[in-house]
Short mmCIF file of C-alpha atoms in Angstrom, two decimals:
data_model
loop_
_atom_site.label_atom_id
_atom_site.label_comp_id
_atom_site.label_asym_id
_atom_site.label_seq_id
_atom_site.Cartn_x
_atom_site.Cartn_y
_atom_site.Cartn_z
CA PHE Z 19 37.23 0.57 -15.71
CA ILE Z 20 33.98 -1.11 -15.06
CA PHE Z 21 32.65 -2.69 -18.42
CA ASN Z 22 28.90 -3.56 -18.62
CA VAL Z 23 28.26 -7.50 -19.45
CA VAL Z 24 25.79 -8.25 -21.86
CA ILE Z 25 23.34 -10.97 -20.72
CA LEU Z 26 20.28 -11.39 -23.23
CA LYS Z 27 20.00 -9.77 -26.08
CA GLY Z 28 16.77 -10.28 -28.46
CA THR Z 29 13.98 -8.22 -30.10
CA MET Z 30 10.39 -8.12 -28.75
CA ILE Z 31 7.56 -5.98 -29.12
CA LYS Z 32 7.14 -3.29 -26.67
CA LYS Z 33 3.85 -1.56 -25.44
CA SER Z 34 3.77 2.31 -24.45
CA GLN Z 35 4.21 3.33 -21.47
CA GLN Z 36 1.68 6.01 -21.47
CA LYS Z 37 3.34 8.14 -18.65
CA LYS Z 38 0.85 10.77 -19.38
CA ARG Z 39 -3.00 10.54 -19.39
CA THR Z 40 -2.52 11.83 -23.40
CA SER Z 41 -0.04 9.73 -24.10
CA PRO Z 42 -0.86 7.04 -27.15
CA CYS Z 43 -1.13 3.24 -26.73
CA ASN Z 44 0.66 1.17 -29.24
CA TYR Z 45 3.06 -1.44 -29.92
CA LYS Z 46 6.30 -1.30 -31.34
CA GLU Z 47 9.14 -3.89 -32.32
CA ARG Z 48 12.22 -3.32 -30.51
CA LEU Z 49 15.75 -4.73 -29.88
CA PHE Z 50 16.28 -5.18 -26.18
CA VAL Z 51 19.59 -5.79 -24.39
CA LEU Z 52 19.99 -6.75 -20.53
CA ASP Z 53 23.51 -5.78 -19.27
CA THR Z 54 24.53 -6.08 -15.54
CA GLN Z 55 23.15 -1.83 -14.84
CA ASP Z 56 20.51 -1.63 -17.39
CA LEU Z 57 17.79 -2.90 -19.36
CA LYS Z 58 17.99 -1.36 -23.20
CA TYR Z 59 15.83 -1.07 -25.83
CA SER Z 60 16.38 0.35 -29.57
CA GLU Z 61 14.81 0.90 -32.60
CA ARG Z 62 16.47 -0.80 -35.53
CA ARG Z 63 17.41 1.26 -38.60
CA PRO Z 64 18.06 -0.80 -41.68
CA GLY Z 65 21.58 0.12 -42.95
CA LYS Z 66 22.11 2.27 -39.82
CA LYS Z 67 23.08 1.85 -35.88
CA PRO Z 68 19.99 0.98 -33.94
CA MET Z 69 18.52 4.11 -32.38
CA MET Z 70 18.11 3.93 -28.44
CA LYS Z 71 14.69 4.80 -27.94
CA GLY Z 72 14.90 3.76 -23.75
CA CYS Z 73 16.99 2.82 -20.50
CA ILE Z 74 16.13 1.59 -17.50
CA GLU Z 75 18.27 1.08 -14.40
CA LEU Z 76 17.95 -2.42 -13.01
CA SER Z 77 18.87 -0.58 -9.52
CA ARG Z 78 15.23 1.26 -9.76
CA ILE Z 79 13.35 -2.31 -11.00
CA LYS Z 80 11.18 -3.07 -8.09
CA CYS Z 81 9.16 -6.07 -9.78
CA VAL Z 82 9.49 -8.68 -12.72
CA GLU Z 83 6.53 -11.24 -13.66
CA ILE Z 84 4.87 -12.64 -16.69
CA VAL Z 85 1.02 -11.33 -16.91
CA CYS Z 86 -1.55 -13.81 -16.90
CA THR Z 87 -4.58 -12.39 -18.91
CA ASP Z 88 -7.59 -13.79 -20.98
CA ILE Z 89 -7.82 -11.28 -23.17
CA PRO Z 90 -6.39 -11.26 -26.94
CA ILE Z 91 -2.70 -10.05 -27.32
CA PRO Z 92 -3.08 -7.35 -30.07
CA CYS Z 93 0.47 -7.81 -31.36
CA ILE Z 94 2.16 -10.89 -33.31
CA TYR Z 95 4.23 -11.78 -29.96
CA LYS Z 96 1.61 -13.58 -27.58
CA TYR Z 97 3.84 -14.10 -24.40
CA PRO Z 98 3.50 -11.14 -22.09
CA PHE Z 99 5.58 -9.91 -18.88
CA GLN Z 100 6.19 -7.00 -16.80
CA VAL Z 101 8.75 -4.81 -15.49
CA PHE Z 102 7.76 -2.19 -13.13
CA HIS Z 103 10.31 0.80 -12.41
CA GLY Z 104 10.05 3.61 -10.45
CA ASN Z 105 6.29 4.39 -10.66
CA HIS Z 106 5.98 3.01 -14.47
CA TYR Z 107 4.81 -0.29 -16.12
CA LEU Z 108 7.02 -1.43 -18.82
CA TYR Z 109 4.91 -4.48 -20.76
CA ILE Z 110 6.79 -6.43 -22.99
CA PHE Z 111 5.76 -9.21 -25.65
CA ALA Z 112 7.98 -12.30 -26.35
CA PRO Z 113 7.61 -14.36 -29.52
CA ASP Z 114 7.60 -17.66 -27.08
CA ASN Z 115 7.16 -18.69 -23.85
CA ASP Z 116 11.01 -20.26 -23.46
CA CYS Z 117 11.95 -16.66 -24.35
CA ARG Z 118 9.67 -15.03 -22.07
CA GLN Z 119 10.95 -17.57 -19.30
CA ARG Z 120 14.51 -16.68 -19.85
CA TRP Z 121 14.09 -12.81 -19.67
CA VAL Z 122 11.84 -12.98 -16.65
CA ARG Z 123 14.50 -15.41 -14.77
CA ALA Z 124 17.75 -13.27 -16.13
CA LEU Z 125 15.79 -10.09 -14.79
CA LYS Z 126 14.73 -11.41 -11.35
CA GLU Z 127 18.17 -12.23 -10.90
CA GLU Z 128 19.64 -9.06 -11.79
CA THR Z 129 17.21 -7.48 -9.06
CA LYS Z 130 16.61 -9.61 -6.39
CA ASN Z 131 18.75 -7.58 -4.09
CA ASN Z 132 16.46 -4.37 -4.99
CA ASP Z 133 13.85 -2.91 -2.64
CA LEU Z 134 10.98 -5.16 -4.34
CA VAL Z 135 7.09 -4.44 -3.74
CA ALA Z 136 5.34 -6.97 -1.51
CA LYS Z 137 2.47 -7.43 -3.77
CA TYR Z 138 2.13 -6.96 -7.34
CA HIS Z 139 -0.64 -6.92 -10.47
CA PRO Z 140 -0.77 -9.91 -12.52
CA ASN Z 141 -3.03 -8.67 -15.10
CA PHE Z 142 -2.60 -5.72 -17.32
CA TRP Z 143 -3.64 -2.08 -16.48
CA MET Z 144 -6.56 -1.40 -19.18
CA ASP Z 145 -9.25 1.10 -19.57
CA GLY Z 146 -8.48 3.15 -16.28
CA LYS Z 147 -8.29 -0.35 -13.93
CA TRP Z 148 -6.63 -3.09 -13.07
CA ARG Z 149 -7.92 -6.43 -14.75
CA CYS Z 150 -6.82 -8.55 -11.71
CA CYS Z 151 -8.24 -6.80 -8.95
CA GLN Z 152 -10.95 -3.85 -10.29
CA GLN Z 153 -8.90 -1.11 -8.58
CA SER Z 154 -8.89 2.09 -10.24
CA GLU Z 155 -5.78 3.54 -9.41
CA LYS Z 156 -2.82 2.55 -11.56
CA LEU Z 157 -0.51 3.18 -8.49
CA ALA Z 158 -2.69 0.89 -5.86
CA ALA Z 159 -0.96 -2.10 -3.87
CA GLY Z 160 -1.01 -5.41 -5.74
CA CYS Z 161 -3.22 -8.17 -5.10
CA TYR Z 162 -1.22 -11.10 -5.67
CA VAL Z 163 2.29 -11.75 -3.71
CA TYR Z 164 5.50 -11.19 -5.21
CA ASP Z 165 7.79 -13.68 -5.23
CA PRO Z 166 11.41 -12.18 -6.20
CA VAL Z 167 12.80 -15.89 -7.27
CA GLY Z 168 10.27 -17.79 -8.04
CA TYR Z 169 10.67 -20.50 -4.61
CA GLU Z 170 8.35 -23.66 -5.20
CA GLY Z 171 6.17 -23.47 -2.42
CA ALA Z 172 6.34 -19.84 -1.05
CA PHE Z 173 2.98 -18.59 0.67
CA MET Z 174 1.58 -16.39 2.94
CA VAL Z 175 -2.34 -16.20 4.52
CA ARG Z 176 -4.11 -13.32 3.76
CA ASN Z 177 -7.48 -11.68 4.55
CA SER Z 178 -9.74 -12.80 1.89
CA ARG Z 179 -12.43 -10.45 0.27
CA GLN Z 180 -15.14 -12.31 2.61
CA ALA Z 181 -14.88 -10.48 6.32
CA GLY Z 182 -13.37 -12.55 8.82
CA VAL Z 183 -12.28 -15.24 6.46
CA TYR Z 184 -8.76 -16.09 5.36
CA THR Z 185 -7.17 -17.64 1.82
CA VAL Z 186 -3.78 -19.05 1.98
CA SER Z 187 -1.73 -18.16 -1.34
CA VAL Z 188 1.00 -20.67 -2.74
CA PHE Z 189 3.18 -20.18 -5.67
CA THR Z 190 3.68 -23.38 -7.32
CA LYS Z 191 5.68 -24.45 -10.58
CA ALA Z 192 3.47 -27.45 -10.89
CA PRO Z 193 1.59 -28.09 -14.13
CA GLY Z 194 -2.08 -27.06 -13.92
CA SER Z 195 -5.40 -29.68 -14.36
CA ASN Z 196 -5.27 -27.80 -17.93
CA GLY Z 197 -1.68 -28.61 -18.97
CA GLU Z 198 -0.64 -24.97 -17.88
CA LYS Z 199 3.35 -25.15 -17.23
CA ASN Z 200 3.86 -21.84 -16.46
CA PRO Z 201 4.59 -20.83 -12.69
CA ARG Z 202 1.55 -19.30 -10.62
CA VAL Z 203 -0.31 -18.56 -7.71
CA LYS Z 204 -2.99 -20.65 -6.42
CA HIS Z 205 -5.12 -19.92 -3.80
CA TYR Z 206 -7.08 -22.12 -0.87
CA LEU Z 207 -10.14 -20.73 1.23
CA ILE Z 208 -9.23 -21.77 4.48
CA ARG Z 209 -12.77 -23.03 5.83
CA GLN Z 210 -14.50 -23.31 9.53
CA THR Z 211 -16.44 -25.43 10.91
CA GLU Z 212 -20.20 -24.58 11.79
CA GLY Z 213 -20.93 -23.23 15.04
CA GLY Z 214 -17.71 -20.96 15.33
CA GLU Z 215 -15.57 -23.14 17.36
CA GLY Z 216 -12.61 -22.21 16.09
CA THR Z 217 -11.94 -25.23 13.52
CA PHE Z 218 -10.15 -24.83 10.56
CA TYR Z 219 -9.79 -27.00 7.38
CA LEU Z 220 -8.68 -27.05 3.89
CA ALA Z 221 -10.24 -30.82 3.18
CA GLU Z 222 -12.85 -31.66 5.42
CA LYS Z 223 -11.35 -34.60 6.89
CA TYR Z 224 -8.80 -32.83 8.27
CA LEU Z 225 -9.46 -30.30 11.22
CA PHE Z 226 -7.21 -27.83 13.42
CA SER Z 227 -7.90 -25.68 16.18
CA THR Z 228 -5.49 -23.02 14.84
CA ILE Z 229 -4.49 -21.86 11.16
CA PRO Z 230 -0.48 -22.62 12.10
CA GLU Z 231 -1.22 -25.87 12.64
CA LEU Z 232 -3.50 -26.28 9.34
CA ILE Z 233 -0.33 -24.74 7.58
CA HIS Z 234 2.28 -27.47 9.17
CA TYR Z 235 0.47 -30.28 8.75
CA HIS Z 236 -0.49 -29.83 4.67
CA GLN Z 237 3.00 -29.00 4.37
CA HIS Z 238 3.97 -32.41 4.71
CA ASN Z 239 0.80 -34.46 3.96
CA ALA Z 240 -1.03 -34.59 0.33
CA ALA Z 241 -4.29 -35.23 2.77
CA GLY Z 242 -7.26 -34.45 0.83
CA ASN Z 243 -5.69 -33.56 -2.48
CA CYS Z 244 -5.86 -29.80 -1.73
CA GLY Z 245 -2.75 -29.40 -3.95
CA PHE Z 246 -0.88 -27.95 -1.27
CA PRO Z 247 2.89 -28.28 -1.94
CA GLN Z 248 4.92 -30.75 0.25
CA THR Z 249 8.25 -28.31 0.44
CA THR Z 250 10.37 -26.39 2.68
CA VAL Z 251 8.47 -23.09 2.21
CA LEU Z 252 9.31 -19.61 3.32
CA PHE Z 253 6.55 -17.73 5.62
CA THR Z 254 5.40 -14.42 5.13
CA THR Z 255 5.43 -13.03 8.58
CA LEU Z 256 1.68 -12.02 9.15
CA PRO Z 257 -0.20 -12.31 12.22
CA PHE Z 258 -2.62 -15.20 13.05
CA PHE Z 259 -5.28 -15.28 15.36
CA HIS Z 260 -7.13 -18.84 16.21
CA THR Z 261 -9.65 -17.94 19.24
CA THR Z 262 -13.11 -17.98 18.59
CA ASP Z 263 -12.78 -14.12 18.36
CA GLN Z 264 -10.01 -13.85 15.42
CA TRP Z 265 -9.05 -10.83 16.15
CA GLU Z 266 -8.50 -11.64 20.30
CA VAL Z 267 -5.24 -10.84 21.67
CA ASP Z 268 -3.95 -13.26 24.55
CA PRO Z 269 -3.03 -11.30 27.41
CA GLU Z 270 -0.23 -13.80 28.28
CA GLU Z 271 1.15 -13.39 24.85
CA LEU Z 272 1.62 -9.66 25.39
CA ILE Z 273 4.35 -7.94 27.46
CA LEU Z 274 4.44 -4.15 27.78
CA GLY Z 275 7.63 -1.84 27.54
CA GLN Z 276 8.09 1.68 28.14
CA GLU Z 277 5.70 4.44 27.32
CA ILE Z 278 6.40 5.87 23.58
CA GLY Z 279 3.56 8.39 23.38
CA SER Z 280 -0.04 9.70 24.26
CA GLY Z 281 -3.43 10.67 22.28
CA GLN Z 282 -6.85 11.60 23.16
CA PHE Z 283 -8.05 7.87 24.42
CA GLY Z 284 -4.71 6.95 26.29
CA LEU Z 285 -1.25 6.17 26.57
CA VAL Z 286 1.03 4.29 23.70
CA ARG Z 287 3.44 1.78 24.95
CA GLU Z 288 6.18 -0.55 23.12
CA GLY Z 289 5.25 -4.18 23.78
CA ARG Z 290 6.32 -7.08 22.14
CA TRP Z 291 3.54 -10.28 20.73
CA ARG Z 292 4.94 -13.75 19.62
CA GLU Z 293 8.39 -12.04 19.53
CA THR Z 294 7.14 -9.68 16.92
CA LYS Z 295 7.84 -5.64 18.23
CA VAL Z 296 4.44 -3.89 18.63
CA ALA Z 297 2.77 -0.47 19.44
CA VAL Z 298 0.31 -1.37 22.27
CA LYS Z 299 -2.66 1.88 22.75
CA MET Z 300 -3.91 1.61 26.12
CA ILE Z 301 -7.42 2.77 26.32
CA ARG Z 302 -8.20 5.52 29.30
CA GLU Z 303 -11.62 3.71 30.68
CA GLU Z 304 -12.67 7.60 31.17
CA CYS Z 305 -12.02 8.57 27.72
CA MET Z 306 -13.53 5.64 25.99
CA SER Z 307 -17.02 3.84 26.21
CA ASP Z 308 -16.51 -0.12 25.45
CA ASP Z 309 -18.36 0.79 22.54
CA ASP Z 310 -16.51 3.31 21.44
CA PHE Z 311 -13.25 1.20 21.65
CA LYS Z 312 -15.06 -1.63 19.93
CA GLU Z 313 -15.91 0.62 17.16
CA GLU Z 314 -12.29 2.04 16.33
CA ALA Z 315 -11.48 -2.12 16.67
CA LYS Z 316 -14.31 -2.72 13.85
CA VAL Z 317 -12.97 -0.07 11.74
CA MET Z 318 -9.13 -0.94 11.95
CA MET Z 319 -10.19 -4.59 11.35
CA ARG Z 320 -11.83 -3.31 7.92
CA LEU Z 321 -8.94 -1.81 6.83
CA SER Z 322 -5.79 -3.76 5.22
CA HIS Z 323 -3.23 -1.73 2.84
CA CYS Z 324 0.45 -1.27 3.07
CA LYS Z 325 0.24 2.69 3.68
CA LEU Z 326 -1.76 2.43 6.77
CA VAL Z 327 -0.71 1.67 9.85
CA GLN Z 328 -1.99 -2.21 10.64
CA LEU Z 329 -3.95 -4.08 13.24
CA TYR Z 330 -2.32 -7.12 14.81
CA GLY Z 331 -5.79 -7.75 17.07
CA VAL Z 332 -7.23 -6.43 20.30
CA CYS Z 333 -7.09 -7.37 24.08
CA THR Z 334 -10.20 -7.16 25.58
CA GLN Z 335 -9.35 -9.27 28.31
CA ARG Z 336 -7.32 -7.14 30.57
CA SER Z 337 -7.82 -3.37 31.88
CA PRO Z 338 -7.57 -1.32 30.16
CA MET Z 339 -8.32 -2.82 27.11
CA CYS Z 340 -5.70 -2.01 24.44
CA LEU Z 341 -5.19 -1.89 20.54
CA VAL Z 342 -2.38 -3.68 19.01
CA PHE Z 343 -0.54 -2.55 16.27
CA GLU Z 344 2.67 -2.65 13.98
CA PHE Z 345 5.63 -0.98 15.56
CA MET Z 346 6.66 2.06 13.29
CA GLU Z 347 10.14 2.64 14.44
CA ASN Z 348 10.35 6.73 13.62
CA GLY Z 349 7.46 7.84 15.36
CA CYS Z 350 4.94 10.55 14.58
CA LEU Z 351 5.75 12.18 11.31
CA SER Z 352 5.40 15.66 12.41
CA ASP Z 353 8.42 15.12 15.35
CA TYR Z 354 10.43 13.06 12.53
CA LEU Z 355 10.23 16.49 10.48
CA LYS Z 356 11.50 18.53 13.47
CA GLU Z 357 14.14 16.51 14.16
CA ARG Z 358 15.47 16.08 11.09
CA LYS Z 359 14.91 20.05 10.06
CA GLY Z 360 17.58 21.03 7.55
CA HIS Z 361 18.24 17.47 6.55
CA LEU Z 362 15.37 16.70 4.43
CA THR Z 363 15.65 16.05 0.58
CA GLN Z 364 13.33 17.05 -2.11
CA ASN Z 365 12.86 13.37 -2.78
CA LEU Z 366 12.11 12.37 0.78
CA MET Z 367 9.14 14.87 1.31
CA TRP Z 368 8.14 13.67 -2.01
CA GLY Z 369 7.63 10.56 -1.08
CA MET Z 370 6.37 11.22 2.30
CA CYS Z 371 3.28 13.36 0.62
CA LEU Z 372 3.31 10.66 -2.22
CA ASP Z 373 2.83 7.80 0.24
CA VAL Z 374 -0.09 9.60 2.57
CA SER Z 375 -1.73 10.19 -0.44
CA GLU Z 376 -1.88 6.63 -1.70
CA GLY Z 377 -3.22 5.21 1.70
CA MET Z 378 -5.57 7.98 1.48
CA ALA Z 379 -6.53 6.86 -1.72
CA TYR Z 380 -7.18 3.08 -0.16
CA LEU Z 381 -9.73 4.97 2.46
CA GLU Z 382 -11.73 6.67 0.08
CA SER Z 383 -11.80 4.09 -2.42
CA SER Z 384 -13.41 2.07 0.48
CA ASN Z 385 -16.07 4.89 1.24
CA PHE Z 386 -14.35 5.67 4.83
CA ILE Z 387 -13.27 8.90 5.84
CA HIS Z 388 -10.41 9.63 8.10
CA ARG Z 389 -11.43 12.95 9.60
CA ASP Z 390 -8.42 13.65 11.36
CA LEU Z 391 -5.74 13.63 9.07
CA ALA Z 392 -2.31 15.66 9.68
CA ALA Z 393 1.45 15.02 10.42
CA ARG Z 394 0.57 14.06 13.90
CA ASN Z 395 -1.65 11.29 13.00
CA CYS Z 396 0.91 9.40 10.40
CA LEU Z 397 3.55 7.26 11.46
CA VAL Z 398 6.91 6.58 9.93
CA SER Z 399 8.95 3.16 9.41
CA LYS Z 400 12.97 2.68 9.65
CA ASN Z 401 13.08 2.72 5.86
CA ASP Z 402 11.25 6.11 5.87
CA GLU Z 403 8.10 4.94 5.05
CA VAL Z 404 5.08 7.09 6.02
CA LYS Z 405 1.46 5.19 6.88
CA VAL Z 406 -1.70 6.94 7.85
CA SER Z 407 -2.80 6.03 11.41
CA ASP Z 408 -5.33 7.22 14.45
CA PHE Z 409 -8.48 6.19 13.02
CA GLY Z 410 -10.38 7.19 16.40
CA MET Z 411 -12.46 9.70 14.01
CA THR Z 412 -12.92 7.61 11.18
CA ARG Z 413 -16.69 6.55 9.90
CA PHE Z 414 -17.40 4.52 7.27
CA VAL Z 415 -20.14 6.46 4.33
CA LEU Z 416 -22.20 5.10 1.75
CA ASP Z 417 -22.22 8.67 0.31
CA ASP Z 418 -18.96 10.14 0.63
CA GLN Z 419 -20.49 12.46 3.16
CA TYR Z 420 -21.30 12.43 7.42
CA THR Z 421 -22.40 15.50 9.37
CA SER Z 422 -21.40 15.08 13.07
CA SER Z 423 -24.52 15.14 14.98
CA GLN Z 424 -22.72 15.56 18.15
CA CYS Z 425 -20.40 18.15 16.18
CA SER Z 426 -17.46 16.81 18.50
CA LYS Z 427 -14.22 18.26 19.01
CA PHE Z 428 -12.09 18.85 15.12
CA PRO Z 429 -8.62 20.08 14.64
CA VAL Z 430 -10.00 23.74 13.34
CA LYS Z 431 -6.48 24.22 11.47
CA TRP Z 432 -6.53 21.07 9.35
CA SER Z 433 -10.32 21.45 9.00
CA ALA Z 434 -12.16 22.39 5.23
CA PRO Z 435 -14.84 25.79 5.91
CA GLU Z 436 -17.63 23.16 5.44
CA VAL Z 437 -16.52 21.15 8.61
CA ILE Z 438 -15.70 24.51 10.64
CA LYS Z 439 -19.22 25.90 9.72
CA PHE Z 440 -21.72 22.53 9.28
CA CYS Z 441 -19.65 19.95 10.56
CA LYS Z 442 -19.73 18.01 7.56
CA PHE Z 443 -17.30 15.34 6.63
CA SER Z 444 -16.22 14.12 3.61
CA SER Z 445 -13.11 12.61 1.30
CA LYS Z 446 -13.03 16.01 0.30
CA SER Z 447 -12.59 17.81 3.57
CA ASP Z 448 -9.98 14.85 4.08
CA VAL Z 449 -8.34 16.39 0.91
CA TRP Z 450 -8.39 19.88 2.38
CA SER Z 451 -6.41 18.38 5.41
CA PHE Z 452 -4.16 16.53 3.06
CA GLY Z 453 -3.27 19.55 1.49
CA VAL Z 454 -2.26 21.36 5.34
CA LEU Z 455 -0.52 18.12 5.79
CA MET Z 456 1.66 18.58 2.54
CA TRP Z 457 2.41 22.49 4.04
CA GLU Z 458 3.70 20.79 7.42
CA VAL Z 459 5.96 18.74 5.31
CA TYR Z 460 7.56 21.38 3.09
CA ASN Z 461 7.96 23.20 6.19
CA GLU Z 462 9.77 20.94 8.06
CA GLY Z 463 7.09 19.99 10.87
CA ARG Z 464 6.20 23.49 11.51
CA LEU Z 465 2.36 24.05 12.92
CA PRO Z 466 -0.17 25.55 10.20
CA TYR Z 467 -1.49 29.31 11.59
CA GLU Z 468 1.37 28.63 14.29
CA ASN Z 469 0.62 32.17 15.93
CA ARG Z 470 -2.89 32.70 15.14
CA THR Z 471 -5.79 31.40 17.61
CA ASN Z 472 -8.80 29.35 15.79
CA ALA Z 473 -10.99 32.26 15.74
CA GLU Z 474 -8.61 34.33 13.58
CA VAL Z 475 -7.98 30.99 11.50
CA VAL Z 476 -11.85 31.20 10.95
CA GLU Z 477 -11.67 34.32 9.91
CA SER Z 478 -9.07 34.37 7.46
CA LEU Z 479 -10.18 31.26 5.98
CA SER Z 480 -13.95 33.14 5.48
CA ALA Z 481 -12.01 36.14 3.68
CA GLY Z 482 -10.67 33.55 1.44
CA LEU Z 483 -6.71 33.80 2.85
CA ARG Z 484 -4.59 30.48 2.66
CA LEU Z 485 -1.69 29.53 3.74
CA LEU Z 486 1.58 30.87 2.32
CA LYS Z 487 4.03 28.68 -0.01
CA PRO Z 488 6.72 26.94 1.66
CA ARG Z 489 9.92 28.33 1.15
CA LEU Z 490 10.94 24.44 0.38
CA ALA Z 491 8.00 23.44 -1.92
CA PRO Z 492 8.34 23.73 -5.54
CA ASP Z 493 5.86 25.56 -7.42
CA THR Z 494 4.09 22.17 -8.40
CA ILE Z 495 4.07 21.02 -5.08
CA TYR Z 496 2.25 24.21 -4.05
CA GLN Z 497 -0.31 24.25 -6.90
CA LEU Z 498 -1.74 20.75 -5.50
CA MET Z 499 -1.63 22.13 -2.15
CA GLU Z 500 -3.89 25.20 -3.52
CA TRP Z 501 -6.30 22.11 -5.22
CA CYS Z 502 -6.87 21.09 -2.03
CA TRP Z 503 -8.04 24.39 -0.72
CA LYS Z 504 -10.48 25.07 -2.85
CA GLU Z 505 -13.57 26.66 -1.44
CA LYS Z 506 -16.06 24.07 -2.47
CA PRO Z 507 -15.34 20.45 -1.70
CA ASP Z 508 -16.29 19.82 -5.43
CA ASP Z 509 -13.78 22.06 -6.94
CA ARG Z 510 -10.98 20.15 -5.17
CA PRO Z 511 -9.15 16.95 -6.64
CA THR Z 512 -9.69 13.05 -5.30
CA PHE Z 513 -6.99 11.35 -3.71
CA ALA Z 514 -6.84 8.96 -6.57
CA LEU Z 515 -6.23 11.99 -8.79
CA LEU Z 516 -3.82 13.65 -6.36
CA LEU Z 517 -1.87 10.25 -5.90
CA HIS Z 518 -1.81 10.22 -9.72
CA GLU Z 519 -0.51 13.82 -9.93
CA LEU Z 520 2.18 13.16 -7.26
CA ALA Z 521 3.13 10.17 -8.76
CA SER Z 522 3.59 12.11 -12.55
CA LEU Z 523 6.13 14.26 -10.89
CA THR Z 524 10.00 13.20 -10.90
CA HIS Z 525 11.62 12.30 -7.59
CA GLU Z 526 12.82 15.92 -7.09
CA PRO Z 527 9.99 18.30 -8.60
CA ARG Z 528 10.87 21.41 -9.34
#
């Protein structure tokens, strides 16, 4: 027999998780028990055995962290922390800071080998948005680096909200200027000297030609009293761009390998850049002008999300010009589905649709229209994570609508009626395409309308006909597809709503 060992036990207050939109918000005292398998909480009953109210398997926990907030705490215990498990947030309020730290440390220790998030939300989800970053989707990627074990000095360099500017975020346990002793993340803006000659600094007296040189110096010196910790640190692997054009890749550092694919504008080859495996999109000169190339690069540079294939840089100093992307080991989603036909679980197919909806919800919130969303334009990582790719047709819009003046080629079988009739693109036409992508997933990579011509498809859509329910699709999933295929764009859901609906389904929807 395997006995669960109790690690911690105590009374704290739990906020309702509000797993449904109609669930009430309340705060209730509960007896919490942490053992080697689960986090359990029960209702105390005078003269009776406590009644179990909830149990979270430790293996499902993705993040445990204190909550830093500036709002009044509406219960008698004033020290909150969060447990992110599955797709739900549990907020717990401890009676004092020492108690909170004990629980956070113990939970982090027990979950440190889990599949953890890279970033988390340090403040509460309230009134339909995150108080820390103002994102309006509850399952949106976090905005602060998550440190699973609390290493002093762990840091990462990231894009700041200002285009072309970087911030270094550092985890520290040092007391703050106001006497705050809780571990926290501090942020330092990496500045550049005027004239754009690529000289970076935190403290103006100490200038560096590259960001790695700046980081290395401040790891070992307290120059400028900028507060950067002098300690052995963890590096989060992110690309650095140190030339005057911060996204330019030195062709001498780019090693090209075998061809791994091709597209409308050129070949894709495996490559290596600074010891990192990358995918290199080679642009055929006759297929894309310099201006079009720069336009695609400009789009990719503005977008950064864990469910979008990341652009590392561009190489314009060689012919043909190329884009350097993160490498996705399992290739495009359409091929992946066909290769694993008969072996795709409900959980995996559901997760694929969830991944794509999260990436598209980010595009939607950033006022970007993809215009070519399909399984062939999504890529799969070695961990079966799906990311949205191929932004060659993406457009940035202010009014969520874009009418193509040239009415350029578009994939009819994935296109909404208003695109076919009027070349009118919007986030809602992307939603239509997402419904077709879901159909592809639950048909294990089959092409939609595979035995019909484009003209026949247009005729069927005009008559109100839609793709039939895939054999593997649960009713709840097919209902979402049908919602995406409403005739009027305004009757279709947003990606934010689709993400919420998909996330609210169980891992194996029925």
